[in-house]
């Protein structure tokens, strides 16, 4: 407990120390903090000094438009707090988030209109959602035929086919993607770019004719992203994708749909930095075993409202030093 208290005091001192540091030193500190921001935000609170200081990570100055961390990181930090278990923290997160959403390119023309009724749903948008099973089947051989999958993809992407049939094709493709052996086939056809385009069109158009494709497209993208850390990491660096996904979530909510896939997608992106145990350890025995495509530290699982059950790692901090028995202390290397 003493170590924990001292660590909090040191962290608080550093986070408040921008005015006492040179620009270079501050930037190095922020660079060091950046990979563990998801962990730090687990401490966000309105009830203590450290918690309030952590809340400032996602704040943007109304005067300068700057903040403690870069703009994209602030956007991700604000969205991440929508998954916290504290209502007051989520309310603050919405305030921090709005400058990003309203100042995005073409914001006034995008759906849904950010009226009071829509904004009131934001703090609880991703809370209380039915948990989705994110595990996929990883059998080496698939029972699906490539010709059938290709035909379904062509139906989905054809503008001359009725939307009801296109929706059915999207739903069937989402089921097929439960089988990871079919991911490469559909990726080669361009399914990733297509479903992102469909989601973007639904957000950008003033008509709702594409809304029926939203949920199956989100499901398709969720399964692709779970199995592909490279895709996940790429999209996690794109602020426009986050805002599009947030707006798509609001549209699904407005239409009375199921937000499980949208919430899971958002979590995959927001916790990308800490989503692989092999990134966080020098233990060769861990690196030798193929890690799961997505896992989270136990601290994250405990502190956030996650829309899925996930494999967890680091029950004990990787930075915790276990001292040897008393008799071996003299032989312990410095």
Short mmCIF file of C-alpha atoms in Angstrom, two decimals:
data_model
loop_
_atom_site.label_atom_id
_atom_site.label_comp_id
_atom_site.label_asym_id
_atom_site.label_seq_id
_atom_site.Cartn_x
_atom_site.Cartn_y
_atom_site.Cartn_z
CA UNK A 1 0.00 0.00 0.00
CA UNK A 2 2.90 2.37 0.74
CA UNK A 3 4.40 1.69 -2.67
CA UNK A 4 1.00 2.28 -4.31
CA UNK A 5 0.57 5.58 -2.46
CA UNK A 6 4.08 6.74 -3.35
CA UNK A 7 3.57 5.82 -7.01
CA UNK A 8 0.35 7.86 -7.12
CA UNK A 9 2.10 10.85 -5.54
CA UNK A 10 4.95 10.68 -8.07
CA UNK A 11 2.53 10.34 -10.98
CA UNK A 12 0.45 13.27 -9.74
CA UNK A 13 3.59 15.41 -9.35
CA UNK A 14 4.67 14.61 -12.91
CA UNK A 15 1.24 15.21 -14.44
CA UNK A 16 1.07 18.62 -12.75
CA UNK A 17 4.64 19.49 -13.66
CA UNK A 18 4.34 20.83 -17.20
CA UNK A 19 5.18 24.40 -16.14
CA UNK A 20 8.29 23.17 -14.30
CA UNK A 21 9.60 21.13 -17.23
CA UNK A 22 11.18 22.15 -20.50
CA UNK A 23 9.10 21.42 -23.58
CA UNK A 24 11.46 18.57 -24.48
CA UNK A 25 11.18 16.96 -21.03
CA UNK A 26 7.39 17.28 -21.00
CA UNK A 27 7.12 15.74 -24.47
CA UNK A 28 9.30 12.82 -23.36
CA UNK A 29 7.07 12.31 -20.34
CA UNK A 30 3.92 12.32 -22.46
CA UNK A 31 5.58 9.94 -24.93
CA UNK A 32 6.28 7.56 -22.02
CA UNK A 33 2.74 7.90 -20.67
CA UNK A 34 0.96 7.43 -23.99
CA UNK A 35 1.08 3.59 -24.14
CA UNK A 36 -0.46 3.28 -20.67
CA UNK A 37 -3.19 5.93 -20.97
CA UNK A 38 -5.91 3.21 -21.02
CA UNK A 39 -4.54 1.97 -17.70
CA UNK A 40 -4.27 5.47 -16.22
CA UNK A 41 -7.83 6.32 -17.21
CA UNK A 42 -9.02 3.51 -14.99
CA UNK A 43 -8.20 5.93 -12.16
CA UNK A 44 -10.33 8.74 -13.64
CA UNK A 45 -12.63 10.10 -10.98
CA UNK A 46 -14.27 13.29 -9.76
CA UNK A 47 -13.61 12.40 -6.12
CA UNK A 48 -9.84 12.66 -5.67
CA UNK A 49 -6.92 14.76 -6.92
CA UNK A 50 -5.29 12.06 -9.07
CA UNK A 51 -8.64 11.08 -10.59
CA UNK A 52 -9.37 14.68 -11.57
CA UNK A 53 -5.88 15.07 -13.00
CA UNK A 54 -6.36 11.93 -15.13
CA UNK A 55 -9.63 13.43 -16.41
CA UNK A 56 -7.62 16.34 -17.82
CA UNK A 57 -5.94 13.97 -20.30
CA UNK A 58 -9.01 14.15 -22.55
CA UNK A 59 -9.71 17.87 -22.05
CA UNK A 60 -9.21 20.40 -24.85
CA UNK A 61 -8.58 24.04 -24.00
CA UNK A 62 -11.38 26.28 -25.28
CA UNK A 63 -8.84 29.07 -25.79
CA UNK A 64 -5.96 27.34 -27.56
CA UNK A 65 -7.55 24.10 -28.76
CA UNK A 66 -4.63 22.20 -27.25
CA UNK A 67 -4.38 19.76 -24.36
CA UNK A 68 -1.99 17.63 -22.32
CA UNK A 69 -1.74 15.03 -25.09
CA UNK A 70 -2.08 15.19 -28.91
CA UNK A 71 -5.51 15.70 -30.48
CA UNK A 72 -6.13 12.13 -31.67
CA UNK A 73 -5.06 10.78 -28.28
CA UNK A 74 -7.50 13.21 -26.58
CA UNK A 75 -10.34 12.01 -28.79
CA UNK A 76 -9.56 8.39 -27.97
CA UNK A 77 -9.26 9.23 -24.28
CA UNK A 78 -12.66 10.94 -24.22
CA UNK A 79 -14.31 8.01 -26.02
CA UNK A 80 -12.61 5.54 -23.68
CA UNK A 81 -14.22 7.23 -20.68
CA UNK A 82 -17.67 6.43 -22.13
CA UNK A 83 -16.94 2.86 -20.97
CA UNK A 84 -16.10 3.77 -17.39
CA UNK A 85 -18.39 2.63 -14.58
CA UNK A 86 -18.82 6.12 -13.11
CA UNK A 87 -21.73 8.19 -14.45
CA UNK A 88 -20.11 11.52 -13.50
CA UNK A 89 -16.96 10.63 -15.40
CA UNK A 90 -19.00 9.69 -18.49
CA UNK A 91 -20.81 13.04 -18.30
CA UNK A 92 -17.47 14.85 -18.33
CA UNK A 93 -16.27 12.63 -21.17
CA UNK A 94 -19.19 13.80 -23.33
CA UNK A 95 -18.22 17.44 -22.72
CA UNK A 96 -14.64 16.68 -23.75
CA UNK A 97 -15.85 14.72 -26.76
CA UNK A 98 -18.15 17.33 -28.26
CA UNK A 99 -15.40 19.65 -29.51
CA UNK A 100 -14.04 16.79 -31.62
CA UNK A 101 -17.43 15.77 -33.01
CA UNK A 102 -18.75 19.26 -33.76
CA UNK A 103 -15.48 20.51 -35.28
CA UNK A 104 -14.95 17.50 -37.53
CA UNK A 105 -15.02 18.15 -41.27
CA UNK A 106 -18.59 18.35 -42.59
CA UNK A 107 -20.04 17.81 -39.11
CA UNK A 108 -23.19 19.82 -39.79
CA UNK A 109 -24.12 17.59 -42.74
CA UNK A 110 -23.65 14.27 -40.97
CA UNK A 111 -26.22 12.10 -39.24
CA UNK A 112 -27.62 12.06 -36.70
CA UNK A 113 -28.28 15.70 -35.87
CA UNK A 114 -26.73 16.38 -32.48
CA UNK A 115 -29.86 17.67 -30.81
CA UNK A 116 -30.52 17.54 -27.08
CA UNK A 117 -32.35 14.20 -27.31
CA UNK A 118 -29.41 12.54 -29.06
CA UNK A 119 -26.81 14.13 -26.78
CA UNK A 120 -28.65 12.93 -23.69
CA UNK A 121 -28.05 9.32 -24.77
CA UNK A 122 -24.27 9.72 -25.13
CA UNK A 123 -23.21 9.14 -21.48
CA UNK A 124 -24.97 5.76 -21.44
CA UNK A 125 -24.54 4.89 -25.12
CA UNK A 126 -22.25 1.91 -24.48
CA UNK A 127 -23.49 1.00 -20.99
CA UNK A 128 -25.80 -1.92 -20.21
CA UNK A 129 -25.32 -3.54 -23.60
CA UNK A 130 -25.82 -7.27 -24.02
CA UNK A 131 -22.43 -8.97 -24.02
CA UNK A 132 -21.28 -10.26 -27.41
CA UNK A 133 -19.16 -13.40 -27.86
CA UNK A 134 -16.03 -12.20 -29.67
CA UNK A 135 -14.33 -15.58 -30.05
CA UNK A 136 -13.95 -16.91 -33.58
CA UNK A 137 -13.52 -20.42 -35.00
CA UNK A 138 -9.96 -21.04 -36.11
CA UNK A 139 -10.19 -24.40 -37.87
CA UNK A 140 -7.62 -24.70 -40.65
CA UNK A 141 -10.16 -25.89 -43.23
CA UNK A 142 -13.47 -24.16 -43.95
CA UNK A 143 -16.75 -25.81 -44.85
CA UNK A 144 -17.79 -22.79 -46.91
CA UNK A 145 -17.22 -22.75 -50.66
CA UNK A 146 -15.36 -19.80 -52.14
CA UNK A 147 -17.84 -19.55 -55.02
CA UNK A 148 -20.79 -19.18 -52.63
CA UNK A 149 -18.97 -16.59 -50.55
CA UNK A 150 -18.04 -14.62 -53.67
CA UNK A 151 -21.67 -14.64 -54.84
CA UNK A 152 -22.84 -13.29 -51.48
CA UNK A 153 -20.23 -10.54 -51.63
CA UNK A 154 -21.37 -9.57 -55.14
CA UNK A 155 -24.99 -9.35 -53.94
CA UNK A 156 -23.92 -7.12 -51.03
CA UNK A 157 -21.98 -4.73 -53.24
CA UNK A 158 -24.44 -4.56 -56.15
CA UNK A 159 -26.41 -1.31 -56.32
CA UNK A 160 -29.02 -2.89 -58.57
CA UNK A 161 -30.04 -5.53 -56.01
CA UNK A 162 -32.85 -4.79 -53.55
CA UNK A 163 -31.62 -3.63 -50.12
CA UNK A 164 -33.46 -6.47 -48.39
CA UNK A 165 -31.36 -9.00 -50.31
CA UNK A 166 -28.19 -7.00 -49.71
CA UNK A 167 -28.91 -6.96 -45.99
CA UNK A 168 -29.46 -10.73 -46.04
CA UNK A 169 -26.14 -11.19 -47.87
CA UNK A 170 -24.36 -9.01 -45.28
CA UNK A 171 -25.87 -11.04 -42.43
CA UNK A 172 -24.76 -14.30 -44.05
CA UNK A 173 -21.24 -12.94 -44.59
CA UNK A 174 -21.10 -11.96 -40.92
CA UNK A 175 -21.90 -15.58 -40.02
CA UNK A 176 -19.32 -16.90 -42.49
CA UNK A 177 -16.63 -14.65 -40.96
CA UNK A 178 -17.01 -16.56 -37.71
CA UNK A 179 -14.68 -18.92 -39.56
CA UNK A 180 -11.26 -17.23 -39.68
CA UNK A 181 -10.25 -19.40 -42.64
CA UNK A 182 -12.56 -17.27 -44.81
CA UNK A 183 -11.11 -13.91 -43.73
CA UNK A 184 -8.36 -13.87 -46.33
CA UNK A 185 -10.83 -14.73 -49.11
CA UNK A 186 -13.17 -11.88 -48.27
CA UNK A 187 -10.34 -9.44 -47.65
CA UNK A 188 -8.99 -10.19 -51.11
CA UNK A 189 -12.39 -9.23 -52.51
CA UNK A 190 -12.20 -5.89 -50.67
CA UNK A 191 -14.79 -6.51 -47.95
CA UNK A 192 -13.03 -4.34 -45.35
CA UNK A 193 -13.05 -1.21 -47.48
CA UNK A 194 -16.61 -1.90 -48.67
CA UNK A 195 -18.21 -2.21 -45.25
CA UNK A 196 -16.42 0.93 -44.05
CA UNK A 197 -17.78 2.72 -47.12
CA UNK A 198 -21.33 1.51 -46.35
CA UNK A 199 -21.07 2.73 -42.74
CA UNK A 200 -19.69 6.07 -43.93
CA UNK A 201 -22.49 6.47 -46.47
CA UNK A 202 -25.12 5.82 -43.81
CA UNK A 203 -23.59 8.52 -41.62
CA UNK A 204 -23.10 11.05 -44.42
CA UNK A 205 -26.35 10.75 -46.34
CA UNK A 206 -29.49 12.60 -45.32
CA UNK A 207 -31.63 9.59 -46.27
CA UNK A 208 -31.85 6.43 -44.22
CA UNK A 209 -31.91 3.85 -46.99
CA UNK A 210 -28.51 2.44 -46.00
CA UNK A 211 -29.35 2.03 -42.31
CA UNK A 212 -30.44 -1.59 -42.70
CA UNK A 213 -26.83 -2.49 -43.63
CA UNK A 214 -25.32 -0.85 -40.56
CA UNK A 215 -25.59 -3.66 -38.02
CA UNK A 216 -24.40 -6.54 -40.27
CA UNK A 217 -21.55 -4.35 -41.56
CA UNK A 218 -20.49 -3.55 -37.99
CA UNK A 219 -20.58 -7.28 -37.22
CA UNK A 220 -18.42 -8.05 -40.27
CA UNK A 221 -15.89 -5.39 -39.31
CA UNK A 222 -15.83 -6.52 -35.69
CA UNK A 223 -14.85 -10.07 -36.69
CA UNK A 224 -12.22 -8.90 -39.16
CA UNK A 225 -10.70 -6.50 -36.64
CA UNK A 226 -10.60 -9.04 -33.81
CA UNK A 227 -8.50 -11.43 -35.87
CA UNK A 228 -6.27 -8.78 -37.48
CA UNK A 229 -4.15 -6.65 -35.10
CA UNK A 230 -2.63 -4.81 -38.08
CA UNK A 231 -6.05 -3.64 -39.28
CA UNK A 232 -7.01 -2.74 -35.72
CA UNK A 233 -3.86 -0.69 -35.19
CA UNK A 234 -4.29 1.10 -38.51
CA UNK A 235 -7.88 2.17 -37.81
CA UNK A 236 -6.98 3.12 -34.22
CA UNK A 237 -4.85 5.97 -35.63
CA UNK A 238 -7.70 7.50 -37.67
CA UNK A 239 -9.79 10.08 -35.77
CA UNK A 240 -12.32 10.28 -38.62
CA UNK A 241 -13.05 6.57 -38.20
CA UNK A 242 -13.76 7.01 -34.48
CA UNK A 243 -16.21 9.83 -35.14
CA UNK A 244 -17.88 7.85 -37.93
CA UNK A 245 -18.24 4.84 -35.62
CA UNK A 246 -19.65 7.01 -32.83
CA UNK A 247 -22.24 8.50 -35.18
CA UNK A 248 -23.08 5.05 -36.56
CA UNK A 249 -23.64 3.89 -32.98
CA UNK A 250 -26.03 6.79 -32.39
CA UNK A 251 -27.97 5.90 -35.55
CA UNK A 252 -28.27 2.25 -34.48
CA UNK A 253 -29.43 3.43 -31.05
CA UNK A 254 -31.94 5.82 -32.63
CA UNK A 255 -33.31 2.98 -34.77
CA UNK A 256 -33.68 0.71 -31.73
CA UNK A 257 -31.00 -1.70 -32.95
CA UNK A 258 -28.38 -3.80 -31.17
CA UNK A 259 -25.22 -1.86 -30.24
CA UNK A 260 -23.13 -4.88 -29.19
CA UNK A 261 -20.98 -5.01 -32.33
CA UNK A 262 -20.47 -1.23 -32.45
CA UNK A 263 -19.44 -1.17 -28.79
CA UNK A 264 -17.06 -4.11 -29.26
CA UNK A 265 -15.51 -2.42 -32.29
CA UNK A 266 -14.99 0.78 -30.33
CA UNK A 267 -13.32 -1.14 -27.50
CA UNK A 268 -10.99 -2.99 -29.88
CA UNK A 269 -9.74 0.37 -31.14
CA UNK A 270 -9.63 2.23 -27.83
CA UNK A 271 -7.63 -0.45 -26.02
CA UNK A 272 -5.37 -1.31 -28.94
CA UNK A 273 -2.22 -0.21 -27.07
CA UNK A 274 -2.69 -2.79 -24.32
CA UNK A 275 -4.44 -5.53 -26.27
CA UNK A 276 -1.57 -8.01 -26.64
CA UNK A 277 0.37 -9.54 -23.76
CA UNK A 278 3.45 -10.21 -25.93
CA UNK A 279 3.89 -6.45 -26.42
CA UNK A 280 4.21 -6.01 -22.66
CA UNK A 281 6.74 -8.61 -21.68
CA UNK A 282 10.36 -9.61 -22.23
CA UNK A 283 9.54 -13.16 -21.13
CA UNK A 284 10.59 -15.33 -24.08
CA UNK A 285 8.31 -18.18 -22.95
CA UNK A 286 5.30 -15.90 -23.50
CA UNK A 287 6.54 -14.69 -26.86
CA UNK A 288 7.21 -18.28 -28.00
CA UNK A 289 3.54 -19.19 -27.63
CA UNK A 290 1.17 -17.69 -30.17
CA UNK A 291 -0.86 -15.11 -28.20
CA UNK A 292 -4.61 -14.64 -28.64
CA UNK A 293 -5.40 -11.88 -31.16
CA UNK A 294 -7.00 -9.77 -28.45
CA UNK A 295 -6.61 -9.81 -24.68
CA UNK A 296 -6.67 -7.10 -22.01
CA UNK A 297 -4.95 -6.48 -18.67
CA UNK A 298 -7.05 -7.55 -15.68
CA UNK A 299 -7.09 -3.91 -14.48
CA UNK A 300 -8.92 -2.86 -17.67
CA UNK A 301 -11.46 -5.66 -17.35
CA UNK A 302 -12.23 -4.66 -13.76
CA UNK A 303 -12.42 -0.89 -14.25
CA UNK A 304 -14.42 -0.54 -17.47
CA UNK A 305 -17.85 -1.60 -18.73
CA UNK A 306 -16.75 -3.89 -21.54
CA UNK A 307 -19.37 -5.26 -23.97
CA UNK A 308 -17.73 -8.68 -24.11
CA UNK A 309 -15.90 -11.30 -22.09
CA UNK A 310 -12.23 -11.35 -22.98
CA UNK A 311 -9.08 -13.23 -22.10
CA UNK A 312 -7.17 -11.26 -19.47
CA UNK A 313 -3.47 -10.95 -18.75
CA UNK A 314 -1.29 -9.31 -16.10
CA UNK A 315 -3.12 -10.26 -12.92
CA UNK A 316 0.09 -8.93 -11.36
CA UNK A 317 1.73 -5.86 -12.87
CA UNK A 318 4.64 -6.74 -15.20
CA UNK A 319 6.59 -4.01 -13.40
CA UNK A 320 6.19 -5.66 -9.98
CA UNK A 321 9.48 -6.98 -8.61
CA UNK A 322 9.26 -10.14 -6.51
CA UNK A 323 12.08 -10.25 -3.97
CA UNK A 324 13.79 -13.60 -3.24
CA UNK A 325 13.54 -15.27 0.20
CA UNK A 326 15.50 -13.56 2.99
CA UNK A 327 18.35 -16.10 2.87
CA UNK A 328 18.97 -15.35 -0.80
CA UNK A 329 19.09 -11.56 -0.48
CA UNK A 330 22.91 -11.46 -0.29
CA UNK A 331 23.14 -13.34 -3.57
CA UNK A 332 20.60 -11.03 -5.27
CA UNK A 333 22.23 -9.01 -8.06
CA UNK A 334 21.82 -5.19 -7.88
#
